[in-house]
Short mmCIF file of C-alpha atoms in Angstrom, two decimals:
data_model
loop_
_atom_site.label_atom_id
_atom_site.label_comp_id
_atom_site.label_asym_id
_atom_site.label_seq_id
_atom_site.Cartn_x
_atom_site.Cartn_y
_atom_site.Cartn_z
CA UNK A 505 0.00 0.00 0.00
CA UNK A 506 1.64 3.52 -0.72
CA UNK A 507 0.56 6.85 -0.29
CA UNK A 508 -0.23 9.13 -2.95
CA UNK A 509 0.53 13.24 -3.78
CA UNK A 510 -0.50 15.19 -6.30
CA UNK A 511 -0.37 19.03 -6.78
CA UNK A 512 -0.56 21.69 -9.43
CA UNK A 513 -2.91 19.56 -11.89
CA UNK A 514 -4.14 23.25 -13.45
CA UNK A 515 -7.33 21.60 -14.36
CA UNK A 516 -9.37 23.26 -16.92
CA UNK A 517 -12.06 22.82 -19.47
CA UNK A 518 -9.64 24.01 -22.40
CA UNK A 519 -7.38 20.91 -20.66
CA UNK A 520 -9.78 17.66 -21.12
CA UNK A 521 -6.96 15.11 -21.74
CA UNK A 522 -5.52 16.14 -18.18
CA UNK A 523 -8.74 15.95 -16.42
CA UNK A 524 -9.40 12.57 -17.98
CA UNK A 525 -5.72 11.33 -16.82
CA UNK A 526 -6.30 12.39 -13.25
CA UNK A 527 -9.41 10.85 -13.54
CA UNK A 528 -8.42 7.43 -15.05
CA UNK A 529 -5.33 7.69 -11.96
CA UNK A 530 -8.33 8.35 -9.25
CA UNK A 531 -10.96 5.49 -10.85
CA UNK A 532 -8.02 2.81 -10.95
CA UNK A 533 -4.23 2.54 -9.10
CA UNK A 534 -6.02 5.63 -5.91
CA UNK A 535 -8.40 2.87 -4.74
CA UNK A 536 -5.12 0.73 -4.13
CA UNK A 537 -4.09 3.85 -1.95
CA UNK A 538 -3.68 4.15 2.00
CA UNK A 539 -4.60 7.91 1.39
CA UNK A 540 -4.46 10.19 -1.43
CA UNK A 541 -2.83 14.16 -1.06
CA UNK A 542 -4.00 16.78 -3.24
CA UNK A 543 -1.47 19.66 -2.44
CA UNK A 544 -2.85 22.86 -4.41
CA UNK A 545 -3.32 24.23 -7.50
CA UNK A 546 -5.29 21.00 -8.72
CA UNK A 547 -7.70 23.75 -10.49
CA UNK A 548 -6.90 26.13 -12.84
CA UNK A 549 -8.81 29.03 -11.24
CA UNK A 550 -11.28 28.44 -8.60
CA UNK A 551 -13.83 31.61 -8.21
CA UNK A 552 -15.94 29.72 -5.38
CA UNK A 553 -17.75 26.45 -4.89
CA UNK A 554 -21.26 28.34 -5.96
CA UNK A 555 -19.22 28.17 -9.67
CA UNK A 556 -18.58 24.64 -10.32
CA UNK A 557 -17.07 23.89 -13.51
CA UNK A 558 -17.43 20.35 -15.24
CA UNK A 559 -13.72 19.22 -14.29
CA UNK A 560 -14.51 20.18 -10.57
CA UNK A 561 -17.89 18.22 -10.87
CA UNK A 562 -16.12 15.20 -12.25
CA UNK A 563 -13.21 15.11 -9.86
CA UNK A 564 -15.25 15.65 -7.02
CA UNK A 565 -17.07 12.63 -8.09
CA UNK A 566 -14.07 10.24 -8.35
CA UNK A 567 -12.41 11.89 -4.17
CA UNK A 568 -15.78 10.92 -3.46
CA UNK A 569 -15.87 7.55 -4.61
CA UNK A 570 -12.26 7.13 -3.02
CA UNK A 571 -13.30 8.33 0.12
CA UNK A 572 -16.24 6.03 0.32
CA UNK A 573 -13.93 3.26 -0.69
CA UNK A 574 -11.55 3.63 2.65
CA UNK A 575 -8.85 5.97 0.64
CA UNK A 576 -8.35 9.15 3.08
CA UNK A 577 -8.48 12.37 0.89
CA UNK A 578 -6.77 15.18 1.90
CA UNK A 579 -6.32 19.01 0.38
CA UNK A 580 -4.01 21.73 1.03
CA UNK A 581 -4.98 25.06 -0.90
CA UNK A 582 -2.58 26.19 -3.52
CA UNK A 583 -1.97 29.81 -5.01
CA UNK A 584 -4.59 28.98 -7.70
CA UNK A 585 -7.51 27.48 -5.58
CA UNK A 586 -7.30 28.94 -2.23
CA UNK A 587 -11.14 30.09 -2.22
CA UNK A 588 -11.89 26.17 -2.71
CA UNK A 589 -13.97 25.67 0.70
CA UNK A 590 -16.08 23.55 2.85
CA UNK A 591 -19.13 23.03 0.65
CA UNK A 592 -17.33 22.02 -1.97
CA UNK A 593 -14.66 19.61 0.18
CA UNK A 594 -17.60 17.84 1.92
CA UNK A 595 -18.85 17.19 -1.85
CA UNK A 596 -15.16 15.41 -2.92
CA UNK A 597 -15.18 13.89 0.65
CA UNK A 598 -11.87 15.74 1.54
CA UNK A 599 -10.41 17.22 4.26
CA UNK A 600 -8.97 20.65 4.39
CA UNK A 601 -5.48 20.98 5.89
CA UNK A 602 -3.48 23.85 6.89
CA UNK A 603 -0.67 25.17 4.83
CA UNK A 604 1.96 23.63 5.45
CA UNK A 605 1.07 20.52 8.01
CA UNK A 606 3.00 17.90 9.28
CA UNK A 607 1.87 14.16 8.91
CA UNK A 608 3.17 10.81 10.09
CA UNK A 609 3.83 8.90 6.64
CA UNK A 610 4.89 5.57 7.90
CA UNK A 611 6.50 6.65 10.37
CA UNK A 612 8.73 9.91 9.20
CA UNK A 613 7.28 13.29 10.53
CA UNK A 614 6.67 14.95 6.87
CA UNK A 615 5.96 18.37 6.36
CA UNK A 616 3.51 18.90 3.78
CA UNK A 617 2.73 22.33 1.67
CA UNK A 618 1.64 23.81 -1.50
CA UNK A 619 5.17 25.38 -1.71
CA UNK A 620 4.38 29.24 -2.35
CA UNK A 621 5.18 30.46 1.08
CA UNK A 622 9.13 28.54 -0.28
CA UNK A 623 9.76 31.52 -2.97
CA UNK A 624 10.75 34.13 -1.22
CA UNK A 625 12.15 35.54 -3.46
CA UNK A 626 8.96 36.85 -5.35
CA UNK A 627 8.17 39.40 -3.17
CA UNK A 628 5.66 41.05 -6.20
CA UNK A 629 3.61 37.13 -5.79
CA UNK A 630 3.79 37.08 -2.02
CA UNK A 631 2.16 40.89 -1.65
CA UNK A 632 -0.36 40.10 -4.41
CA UNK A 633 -0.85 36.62 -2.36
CA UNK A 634 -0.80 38.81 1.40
CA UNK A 635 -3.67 41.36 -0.21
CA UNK A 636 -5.88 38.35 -2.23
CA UNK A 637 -6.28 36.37 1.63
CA UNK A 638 -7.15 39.27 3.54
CA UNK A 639 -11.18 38.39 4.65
CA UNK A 640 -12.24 41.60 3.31
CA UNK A 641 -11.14 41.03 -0.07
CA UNK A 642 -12.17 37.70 -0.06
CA UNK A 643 -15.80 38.85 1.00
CA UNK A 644 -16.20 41.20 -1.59
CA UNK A 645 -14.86 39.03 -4.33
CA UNK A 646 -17.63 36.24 -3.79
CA UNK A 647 -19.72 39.24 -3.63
CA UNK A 648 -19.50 39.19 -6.75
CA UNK A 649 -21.30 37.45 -9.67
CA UNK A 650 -19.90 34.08 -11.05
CA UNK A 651 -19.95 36.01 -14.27
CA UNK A 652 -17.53 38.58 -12.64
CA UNK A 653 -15.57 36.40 -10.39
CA UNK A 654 -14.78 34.72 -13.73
CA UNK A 655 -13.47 38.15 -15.77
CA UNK A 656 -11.76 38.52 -12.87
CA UNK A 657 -9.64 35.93 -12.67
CA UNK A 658 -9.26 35.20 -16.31
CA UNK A 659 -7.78 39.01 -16.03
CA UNK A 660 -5.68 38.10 -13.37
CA UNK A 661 -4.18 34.77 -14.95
CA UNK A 662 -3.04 37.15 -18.32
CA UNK A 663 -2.15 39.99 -15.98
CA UNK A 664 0.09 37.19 -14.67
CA UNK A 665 1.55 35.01 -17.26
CA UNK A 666 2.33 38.88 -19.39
CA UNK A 667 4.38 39.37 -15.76
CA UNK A 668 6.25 36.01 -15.97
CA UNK A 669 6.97 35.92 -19.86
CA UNK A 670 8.51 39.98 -19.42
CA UNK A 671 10.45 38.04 -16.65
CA UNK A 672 11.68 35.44 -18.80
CA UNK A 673 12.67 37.51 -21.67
CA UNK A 674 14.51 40.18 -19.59
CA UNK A 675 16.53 37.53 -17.77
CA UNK A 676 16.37 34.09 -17.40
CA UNK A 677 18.56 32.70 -14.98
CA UNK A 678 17.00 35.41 -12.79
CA UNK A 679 13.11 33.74 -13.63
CA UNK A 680 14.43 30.57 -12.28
CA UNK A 681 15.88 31.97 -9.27
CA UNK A 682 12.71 34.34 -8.30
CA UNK A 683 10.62 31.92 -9.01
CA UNK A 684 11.72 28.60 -6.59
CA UNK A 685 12.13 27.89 -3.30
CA UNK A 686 14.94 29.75 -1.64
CA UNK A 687 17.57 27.68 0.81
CA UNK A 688 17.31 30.32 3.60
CA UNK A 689 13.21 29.54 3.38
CA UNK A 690 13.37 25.65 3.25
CA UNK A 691 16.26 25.75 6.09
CA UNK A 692 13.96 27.83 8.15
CA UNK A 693 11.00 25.31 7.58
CA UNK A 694 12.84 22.09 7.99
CA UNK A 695 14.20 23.86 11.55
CA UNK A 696 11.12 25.52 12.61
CA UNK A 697 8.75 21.90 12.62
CA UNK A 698 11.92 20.01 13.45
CA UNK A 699 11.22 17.40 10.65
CA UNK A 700 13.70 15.93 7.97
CA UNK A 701 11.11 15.51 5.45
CA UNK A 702 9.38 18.23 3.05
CA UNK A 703 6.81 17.73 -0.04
CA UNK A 704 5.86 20.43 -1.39
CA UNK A 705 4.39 21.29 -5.31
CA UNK A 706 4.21 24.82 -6.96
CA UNK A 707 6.89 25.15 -8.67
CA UNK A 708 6.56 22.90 -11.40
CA UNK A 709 10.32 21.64 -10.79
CA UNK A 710 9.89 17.59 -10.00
CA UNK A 711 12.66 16.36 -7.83
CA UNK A 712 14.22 15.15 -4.64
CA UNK A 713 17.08 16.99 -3.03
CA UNK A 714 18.83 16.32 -0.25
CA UNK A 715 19.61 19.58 2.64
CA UNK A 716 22.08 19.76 5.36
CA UNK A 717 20.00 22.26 7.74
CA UNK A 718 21.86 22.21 11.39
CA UNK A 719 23.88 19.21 10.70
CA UNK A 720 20.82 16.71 10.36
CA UNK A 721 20.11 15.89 6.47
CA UNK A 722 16.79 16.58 5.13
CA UNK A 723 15.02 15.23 2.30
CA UNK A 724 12.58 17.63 0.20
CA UNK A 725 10.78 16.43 -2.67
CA UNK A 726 9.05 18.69 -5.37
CA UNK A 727 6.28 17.50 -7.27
CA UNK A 728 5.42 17.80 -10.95
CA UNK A 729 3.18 19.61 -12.79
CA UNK A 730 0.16 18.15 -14.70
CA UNK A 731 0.83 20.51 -18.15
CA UNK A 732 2.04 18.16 -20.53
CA UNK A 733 2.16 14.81 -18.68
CA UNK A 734 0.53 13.33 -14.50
CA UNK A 735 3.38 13.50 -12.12
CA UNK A 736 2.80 11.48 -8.89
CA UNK A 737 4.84 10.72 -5.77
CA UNK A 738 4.22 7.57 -4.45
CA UNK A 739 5.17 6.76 -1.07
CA UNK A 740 5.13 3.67 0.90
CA UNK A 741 6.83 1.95 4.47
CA UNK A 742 10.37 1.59 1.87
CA UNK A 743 10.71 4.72 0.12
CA UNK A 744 9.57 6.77 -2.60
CA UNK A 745 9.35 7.24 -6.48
CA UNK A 746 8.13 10.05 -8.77
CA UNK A 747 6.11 8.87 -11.14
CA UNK A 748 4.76 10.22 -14.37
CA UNK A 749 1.64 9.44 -16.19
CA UNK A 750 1.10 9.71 -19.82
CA UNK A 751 -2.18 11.15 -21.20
CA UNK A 752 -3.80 9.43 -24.41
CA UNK A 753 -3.59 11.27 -27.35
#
């Protein structure tokens, strides 16, 4: 039996092929699972759970069929679906965790985030991310319309990839650099929850590295994105393996 995580799936109508990958993954190898992690951005955009679109219908369909099955489901917000909240978690049969958390995965003490609060670097992200959580904005977004929630965001998704393709062309190296985890912010989090394990998504930069942080060595695994192919981390009592899935064309 191994344990399953998942983040930054991006689903989307314009995306079908992806959302039928995850979903052939969560009809067929997830109900083998001891528990299943979704660790953020596994939606494009999410504008509330009164504006359900057919991906989020679907997958909410297949968490619940897990759930009912004995697989644990469990959800951390990412940068992209942080409004996701109860109504709709109680229809996928998830539960909501904190950002970051720390588990006990066969025995390791794990910390577990969406991996945004890691880039310190991107101070623009982490102000825009500061002023999008604060209540009051939040209440007067879902204030809102659907029909403006979604001009909204589709705004705010150009807005940003304009922002990150300006970044790209002006300097490269330096996109790479602003853009992932910095080593004084995954020191600090391996030292302040006193764990030697960290899985964490967002980036889009699938890997495990290996951290000296106050002589103890610390393991920290990125997961993949869901753009062109699944990425999965599979974990078990033994170890672990990144794993990709390949979409049918």
């Amino acid at each position: 039996m191994s344990t399953f995580f998942l983040s930054d799936l991006h689903l989307d109508p314009s995306r079908p092929e992806i959302t039928a990958l995850a979903l052939a993954f969560l009809r067929g190898p997830a109900l083998q699972a001891d528990a299943i992690y979704l660790l953020g951005d596994v939606f494009e955009a999410w504008i509330g759970d009164d504006a359900i679109q057919p991906p989020a219908d679907a997958l909410a369909q297949a968490l619940k069929a897990l759930n009912d099955a004995g697989v644990a489901v469990y959800f951390i917000h990412g940068n992209r679906d942080f409004l996701l909240g109860a109504d709709y978690a109680e229809r996928a049969g998830m539960r909501l965790l904190p950002d970051p958390a720390v588990i006990d995965l066969y025995g390791t003490a794990t910390i577990i985030q969406h991996g945004d609060l890691l880039c310190t670097d991107d101070t623009a992200y982490l102000a825009f991310r500061a002023q999008a959580r604060d209540p009051a904005f939040i209440a007067g977004f879902l204030a809102q319309s659907p029909a403006q929630r979604l001009a909204f965001a589709q705004k705010a998704r150009q807005a940003s990839a304009a922002s990150q393709a300006a970044m790209k062309d002006s300097n490269q190296s330096a996109f790479e650099t602003i853009t992932d985890a910095t080593p004084e912010a995954i020191a600090d989090t391996f030292a302040r929850f006193g764990c030697q394990r960290m899985i964490h998504g967002h980036t889009h930069r699938p890997a495990i590295h290996q951290h000296l942080v106050n002589g103890r060595l610390c393991t920290r695994v990125v997961l993949g994105d869901w753009h062109q192919h699944g990425s999965v981390l599979a974990v078990d009592a033994d170890g672990m393996a990144l794993i990709q899935l390949q979409p049918q064309r």
